[in-house]
């Protein structure tokens, strides 16, 4: 094989369609555009997503709900997991840094303490939010539920 006998693969190259060259060409008359209608006219260009007058997909598919851009997403943390952590470490103060060190939350998480489980030890818990029943359970066990100053100010203004 050398450069003089290189050829493209059989069937990969076709002659271009020469339209508008008379009836004998097999593509005369309407030049393969059919009769009448927008697509047969010169200067026609189809709009993006146009479906020939049928209701386009993006208008006929229902859209449900919406995403609230102001939603505050909290990482839930239940009393039973705090109790397990306190039993393991004998801690009296559980704050965000403590939770981070023990892998309960991630760095940017906002933490909300929920009331599943039972708290038997007096613990000072720092979190961004508390459910009413969790706060009650913490205080009942002799502990404190503390919201950091920044979040407390925001809640007071809302």
PDB file of N, CA and C in Angstrom, residues 28 30 62 71 80 136 138 143 145:
ATOM      1  N   UNK A  28     -36.192  17.118 -10.118  1.00  0.00           N
ATOM      2  CA  UNK A  28     -36.628  18.371 -10.725  1.00  0.00           C
ATOM      3  C   UNK A  28     -37.960  18.790 -10.147  1.00  0.00           C
ATOM      4  N   UNK A  30     -40.054  20.146  -7.952  1.00  0.00           N
ATOM      5  CA  UNK A  30     -40.083  20.790  -6.633  1.00  0.00           C
ATOM      6  C   UNK A  30     -38.731  20.730  -5.937  1.00  0.00           C
ATOM      7  N   UNK A  62     -46.457  19.290  31.939  1.00  0.00           N
ATOM      8  CA  UNK A  62     -46.775  20.082  33.131  1.00  0.00           C
ATOM      9  C   UNK A  62     -45.541  20.288  33.998  1.00  0.00           C
ATOM     10  N   UNK A  71     -35.106  28.972  51.121  1.00  0.00           N
ATOM     11  CA  UNK A  71     -35.241  27.867  52.071  1.00  0.00           C
ATOM     12  C   UNK A  71     -33.938  27.664  52.844  1.00  0.00           C
ATOM     13  N   UNK A  80     -30.962  11.014  70.624  1.00  0.00           N
ATOM     14  CA  UNK A  80     -30.339   9.709  70.871  1.00  0.00           C
ATOM     15  C   UNK A  80     -28.884   9.663  70.375  1.00  0.00           C
ATOM     16  N   UNK A 136     -37.353  21.183  75.218  1.00  0.00           N
ATOM     17  CA  UNK A 136     -38.013  20.793  76.464  1.00  0.00           C
ATOM     18  C   UNK A 136     -37.309  19.588  77.099  1.00  0.00           C
ATOM     19  N   UNK A 138     -34.185  18.602  76.665  1.00  0.00           N
ATOM     20  CA  UNK A 138     -32.836  18.976  77.115  1.00  0.00           C
ATOM     21  C   UNK A 138     -32.927  19.679  78.474  1.00  0.00           C
ATOM     22  N   UNK A 143     -30.087  20.242  81.212  1.00  0.00           N
ATOM     23  CA  UNK A 143     -29.121  20.856  80.300  1.00  0.00           C
ATOM     24  C   UNK A 143     -29.600  22.186  79.759  1.00  0.00           C
ATOM     25  N   UNK A 145     -30.164  24.479  76.015  1.00  0.00           N
ATOM     26  CA  UNK A 145     -30.230  24.519  74.546  1.00  0.00           C
ATOM     27  C   UNK A 145     -29.848  25.933  74.128  1.00  0.00           C
TER      28      UNK A 145
END
